[in-house]
Each structure stands twice: as structure tokens, then as C-alpha cells.
Amino acid sequence: MPACSLSFAILVALPVDRQTATATMSAPKANRDTINQALVEVAIITVSILLAFALERWWDAIVDSRSRNELVVSLIQEFEATEAELQNALEMHQKRQVSVSALSALDAATIVNVDPAKISEHWYWAVTPDVNYPPTGALLAAINANRLTLLGSPGLRSSLAGWPNRLEDLRQTERVLADYTSQTFWPSVSADVVIPLNRERIGRETDAVILLPATKNHLNLLSLGSAVAIDQIMKLQQEVIEILRQLRDELEG
């Protein structure tokens, strides 16, 4: 090859070598930029996910707090009504016991001096006390929907979960008393004679029925049943007071 041609080839090759060297030197820098950009994107995505979870937890907490407050308010209203119903039931059973005692104390000498209307009143309270069952709708709905988990106090959740069963014990006592009255007492002493629906029909023929030993035995059994109910009611009343206290604390907390 002529010397001039070799020189020309070298001159042509030199720029190419410089470009290759420059590209080789700039490659690590480009890789670092790409990695840095990827890290920034990963960080942004991670922060966005964490922020989304935080917002979701924040919103869920607000929803749970509202649901909890609504549940507590409904339970407070229901147990306040329960408190009133239990007091009414207690008074009914206490009147029954007073009337049973008054009727049981009568004998052939004293019964003739008692106003027939008063005897009718005693019969009413002794035999047919008007007892209403406390409400449980809101509580049962909460139990069935597993909403008691919204409450913070484990003790309160436990008390509320067992409340329907404890109330059922009182209802069972009431049913036994009602069944005894309708299926045993009335057939035994004849309802048409014992307590005419129209008080003006009360007459001296009732006296003999009251004085029957069997009648007084029936009345005493009803009084005993009422004593059991009174004991149950008073225990439930104390429990209602404690449940209401815990519900109000839950609402304030």
C-alpha cells in the first residue's frame, strides 16, 4: 500500500475510534440514570400504595366509628326501654303478691266485711298481672349481623351476647305462670265464678270460692312463682344498669 493511502486510512479511522471511546465512556452514566429513574418510579409507586392503604384505613375507621356510634345509640335506647319494662314487670308481680296475701288472709268471719269490688281487684292482680316482655330487636339484629365486634369493651360484648338467654329465663318463668293460671287454676276453681268480667256481678257466691283450701293453695303457688320472677327481674335490673353504664362510656370514648 502506498504511504499516502496508509496515512489517509489512519486519519479516517481516528475519528471513529474517538466516537467509540466517547460512547463507551458515556454508557455507565446512561445506565446510572436509568437505574435512578427506576428507583424513583418504584419509590413513587410504593408511597402511592402506602398512602392509599392509609387513606383506606382512615376512611374505614370513620365508617366503623359512625357504625359503632349508631349501634351504641340504638342499644342505649333499647336498654332504657328494657329498664322501664322490667320496672313495670316488677311492680306487677309485687301487686300480685300483695293481692294474694290479702285474699289468703280472708276467712269466713272477715270476708263478709270486705267490699266485693276490692275482692275483684285483688283477684285481678292475683291471677292476671299484665306483664310485657322487654324489647330485644336492636340487640338481636346486632348479634345476627356480628356487629358487636364494633364495640371496644370485651366485657360489654360478652354481657350483650348473653343477654337474650338471661332474659329468656324470665320469659320462661312468665310462661309457666301463665300456663299454670290458664290450664290448672282456672279449670280448678271455675273462672266464671271466681272473677266475672263485669265487677257489678261480684257477689257473695265468690266468698265460698275464695275460702276453699284448694283456691288458697293455687294462689300461694302463683305467689311463689311471682317471687321467683321478682328475683330474676331484680338481677336483670342490676345488669341493665351496668350495661347502660358501659354503653354510655363506649359512646363517650
Coordinates of C-alpha atoms in Angstrom, one line a residue:
M1 CA 0.0 0.0 0.0
P2 CA 1.4 3.5 -0.8
A3 CA 2.3 5.6 2.1
C4 CA -0.2 8.2 1.3
S5 CA -3.0 5.7 1.2
L6 CA -2.0 4.3 4.6
S7 CA -1.9 7.8 6.1
F8 CA -5.3 8.6 4.8
A9 CA -6.7 5.3 6.3
I10 CA -5.3 6.2 9.6
L11 CA -6.8 9.7 9.5
V12 CA -10.2 8.3 8.6
A13 CA -10.1 5.7 11.4
L14 CA -9.1 8.1 14.1
P15 CA -12.5 9.9 14.4
V16 CA -14.3 6.6 14.5
D17 CA -12.1 5.4 17.4
R18 CA -12.8 8.7 19.3
Q19 CA -16.5 8.3 18.9
T20 CA -16.4 4.7 20.1
A21 CA -14.4 5.7 23.1
T22 CA -16.8 8.5 23.9
A23 CA -19.8 6.2 23.6
T24 CA -18.1 3.6 25.8
M25 CA -17.4 6.2 28.4
S26 CA -21.0 7.6 28.4
A27 CA -22.7 4.1 28.8
P28 CA -22.2 3.8 32.6
K29 CA -23.7 7.2 33.1
A30 CA -26.7 6.3 31.0
N31 CA -27.2 3.1 33.0
R32 CA -27.0 5.0 36.2
D33 CA -29.6 7.5 35.0
T34 CA -31.9 4.6 34.1
I35 CA -31.5 2.9 37.4
N36 CA -32.1 6.1 39.3
Q37 CA -35.2 6.8 37.3
A38 CA -36.4 3.3 38.0
L39 CA -35.8 3.7 41.7
V40 CA -37.7 7.0 41.8
E41 CA -40.6 5.3 40.0
V42 CA -40.6 2.4 42.4
A43 CA -40.5 4.8 45.4
I44 CA -43.4 6.8 43.9
I45 CA -45.4 3.7 43.4
T46 CA -44.6 2.4 46.9
V47 CA -45.5 5.7 48.5
S48 CA -48.7 5.8 46.5
I49 CA -49.7 2.3 47.6
L50 CA -48.9 3.1 51.3
L51 CA -50.8 6.3 51.0
A52 CA -53.8 4.5 49.5
F53 CA -53.8 1.9 52.3
A54 CA -53.5 4.7 54.9
L55 CA -56.5 6.6 53.3
E56 CA -58.5 3.4 53.2
R57 CA -57.7 2.6 56.9
W58 CA -58.6 6.2 57.8
W59 CA -61.9 6.0 55.9
D60 CA -62.7 2.6 57.3
A61 CA -62.1 4.0 60.8
I62 CA -64.5 6.8 60.2
V63 CA -67.1 4.4 58.9
D64 CA -66.6 2.0 61.8
S65 CA -66.8 4.9 64.2
R66 CA -70.1 6.0 62.8
S67 CA -71.5 2.5 62.7
R68 CA -70.3 1.9 66.3
N69 CA -72.0 5.1 67.5
E70 CA -75.2 4.2 65.7
L71 CA -75.2 0.8 67.2
V72 CA -74.4 2.1 70.7
V73 CA -77.2 4.7 70.5
S74 CA -79.7 2.1 69.4
L75 CA -78.7 -0.2 72.2
I76 CA -78.9 2.5 74.8
Q77 CA -82.4 3.3 73.6
E78 CA -83.4 -0.3 73.7
F79 CA -82.0 -1.0 77.2
E80 CA -83.6 2.2 78.5
A81 CA -86.9 0.8 77.3
T82 CA -85.9 -2.6 78.9
E83 CA -85.3 -0.8 82.2
A84 CA -88.8 0.6 82.1
E85 CA -90.4 -2.7 81.1
L86 CA -88.6 -4.5 83.9
Q87 CA -89.7 -2.0 86.4
N88 CA -93.3 -2.4 85.2
A89 CA -93.0 -6.2 85.5
L90 CA -91.6 -5.9 89.0
E91 CA -94.5 -3.7 90.1
M92 CA -97.0 -6.1 88.6
H93 CA -95.6 -9.1 90.4
Q94 CA -95.4 -7.1 93.7
K95 CA -99.0 -6.2 93.3
R96 CA -99.8 -9.9 92.7
Q97 CA -98.1 -10.9 95.9
V98 CA -99.9 -8.1 97.9
S99 CA -103.3 -9.3 96.5
V100 CA -102.5 -13.0 97.1
S101 CA -101.6 -12.2 100.7
A102 CA -104.9 -10.2 101.1
L103 CA -107.0 -13.0 99.7
S104 CA -105.2 -15.7 101.6
A105 CA -105.8 -13.8 104.9
L106 CA -109.6 -13.8 104.4
D107 CA -111.7 -16.2 106.4
A108 CA -115.4 -16.8 107.0
A109 CA -115.5 -14.0 109.6
T110 CA -113.7 -11.3 107.7
I111 CA -114.7 -11.9 104.1
V112 CA -118.2 -10.6 104.6
N113 CA -116.9 -7.2 105.7
V114 CA -114.8 -6.7 102.5
D115 CA -116.1 -4.6 99.6
P116 CA -116.8 -7.0 96.7
A117 CA -115.2 -4.5 94.3
K118 CA -112.0 -4.8 96.4
I119 CA -112.1 -8.5 96.2
S120 CA -112.5 -8.3 92.5
E121 CA -109.4 -6.0 92.3
H122 CA -107.4 -8.5 94.3
W123 CA -108.5 -11.3 92.0
Y124 CA -107.4 -9.4 89.0
W125 CA -103.8 -8.7 90.3
A126 CA -103.5 -12.2 91.8
V127 CA -104.5 -14.0 88.6
T128 CA -103.9 -11.8 85.6
P129 CA -100.9 -9.5 86.0
D130 CA -100.2 -7.5 82.8
V131 CA -96.5 -8.2 82.1
N132 CA -94.8 -7.0 78.9
Y133 CA -91.6 -8.5 77.7
P134 CA -88.6 -6.1 77.3
P135 CA -87.6 -5.4 73.7
T136 CA -84.5 -7.1 72.1
G137 CA -84.8 -6.2 68.4
A138 CA -81.8 -4.0 68.1
L139 CA -79.6 -6.3 70.1
L140 CA -80.6 -9.5 68.2
A141 CA -80.1 -7.7 64.9
A142 CA -76.6 -6.7 66.0
I143 CA -75.8 -10.2 67.2
N144 CA -77.0 -11.8 63.9
A145 CA -75.0 -9.3 61.8
N146 CA -71.9 -9.8 64.0
R147 CA -71.8 -6.1 64.7
L148 CA -70.9 -6.4 68.4
T149 CA -67.3 -6.6 67.2
L150 CA -67.5 -2.9 66.7
L151 CA -67.6 -2.4 70.4
G152 CA -64.3 -1.8 72.1
S153 CA -65.0 -3.4 75.5
P154 CA -64.8 -7.3 75.6
G155 CA -66.8 -7.3 78.8
L156 CA -69.6 -5.3 77.2
R157 CA -69.6 -7.6 74.2
S158 CA -69.9 -10.6 76.4
S159 CA -72.7 -9.2 78.5
L160 CA -74.7 -8.2 75.5
A161 CA -74.1 -11.6 73.7
G162 CA -75.5 -13.4 76.8
W163 CA -78.4 -11.1 77.5
P164 CA -81.1 -12.7 75.3
N165 CA -80.6 -16.1 77.1
R166 CA -80.8 -14.5 80.6
L167 CA -84.0 -12.6 79.5
E168 CA -85.4 -15.9 78.2
D169 CA -85.1 -17.3 81.7
L170 CA -87.6 -14.6 82.9
R171 CA -89.9 -15.2 79.9
Q172 CA -89.9 -18.9 80.7
T173 CA -91.0 -18.2 84.3
E174 CA -93.7 -15.9 83.0
R175 CA -94.9 -18.7 80.6
V176 CA -95.0 -21.2 83.4
L177 CA -97.1 -18.8 85.5
A178 CA -99.4 -18.1 82.5
D179 CA -99.8 -21.8 81.7
Y180 CA -100.5 -22.7 85.3
T181 CA -103.2 -20.0 85.6
S182 CA -104.9 -21.0 82.4
Q183 CA -104.6 -24.7 82.5
T184 CA -104.7 -25.5 86.2
F185 CA -106.0 -22.6 88.3
W186 CA -109.0 -21.5 86.2
P187 CA -110.3 -25.0 85.5
S188 CA -110.0 -25.9 89.2
V189 CA -112.0 -23.0 90.6
S190 CA -114.1 -22.1 87.6
A191 CA -113.3 -18.7 86.1
D192 CA -117.0 -17.8 85.6
V193 CA -117.5 -17.8 89.4
V194 CA -114.2 -16.5 90.6
I195 CA -113.8 -13.3 88.6
P196 CA -116.8 -12.1 86.5
L197 CA -115.6 -9.7 83.8
N198 CA -118.2 -7.2 85.0
R199 CA -117.4 -6.1 88.5
E200 CA -121.0 -5.4 89.3
R201 CA -121.7 -9.1 89.1
I202 CA -119.4 -9.8 92.0
G203 CA -121.4 -11.3 94.8
R204 CA -121.3 -13.3 97.9
E205 CA -121.0 -16.5 95.9
T206 CA -117.4 -15.7 95.3
D207 CA -116.7 -15.8 99.1
A208 CA -117.0 -19.6 99.2
V209 CA -114.6 -20.0 96.3
I210 CA -112.0 -17.8 98.0
L211 CA -112.3 -19.7 101.2
L212 CA -111.7 -23.1 99.5
P213 CA -108.3 -24.6 100.6
A214 CA -107.6 -25.5 97.0
T215 CA -108.1 -21.9 95.9
K216 CA -105.6 -20.6 98.5
N217 CA -103.1 -23.3 97.5
H218 CA -103.3 -22.2 93.9
L219 CA -102.9 -18.6 95.0
N220 CA -99.9 -19.4 97.1
L221 CA -98.3 -21.2 94.2
L222 CA -98.8 -18.2 92.0
S223 CA -97.3 -16.0 94.7
L224 CA -94.3 -18.4 94.8
G225 CA -93.9 -18.1 91.0
S226 CA -94.0 -14.3 91.3
A227 CA -91.3 -14.4 94.0
V228 CA -89.1 -16.3 91.5
A229 CA -89.9 -13.8 88.8
I230 CA -89.2 -10.9 91.2
D231 CA -85.7 -12.3 92.0
Q232 CA -85.0 -12.7 88.3
I233 CA -86.2 -9.2 87.5
M234 CA -84.1 -7.5 90.2
K235 CA -81.0 -9.3 89.0
L236 CA -81.7 -8.2 85.4
Q237 CA -82.3 -4.7 86.5
Q238 CA -78.8 -4.5 88.1
E239 CA -77.4 -5.9 84.9
V240 CA -79.2 -3.4 82.8
I241 CA -77.8 -0.6 84.9
E242 CA -74.2 -1.9 84.4
I243 CA -74.8 -2.4 80.6
L244 CA -76.1 1.1 80.2
R245 CA -73.1 2.5 82.1
Q246 CA -70.7 0.6 79.8
L247 CA -72.7 1.7 76.6
R248 CA -72.6 5.3 77.6
D249 CA -68.8 5.0 78.3
E250 CA -68.4 3.4 74.9
L251 CA -70.2 6.3 73.3
E252 CA -68.2 8.9 75.1
G253 CA -64.9 7.1 74.4

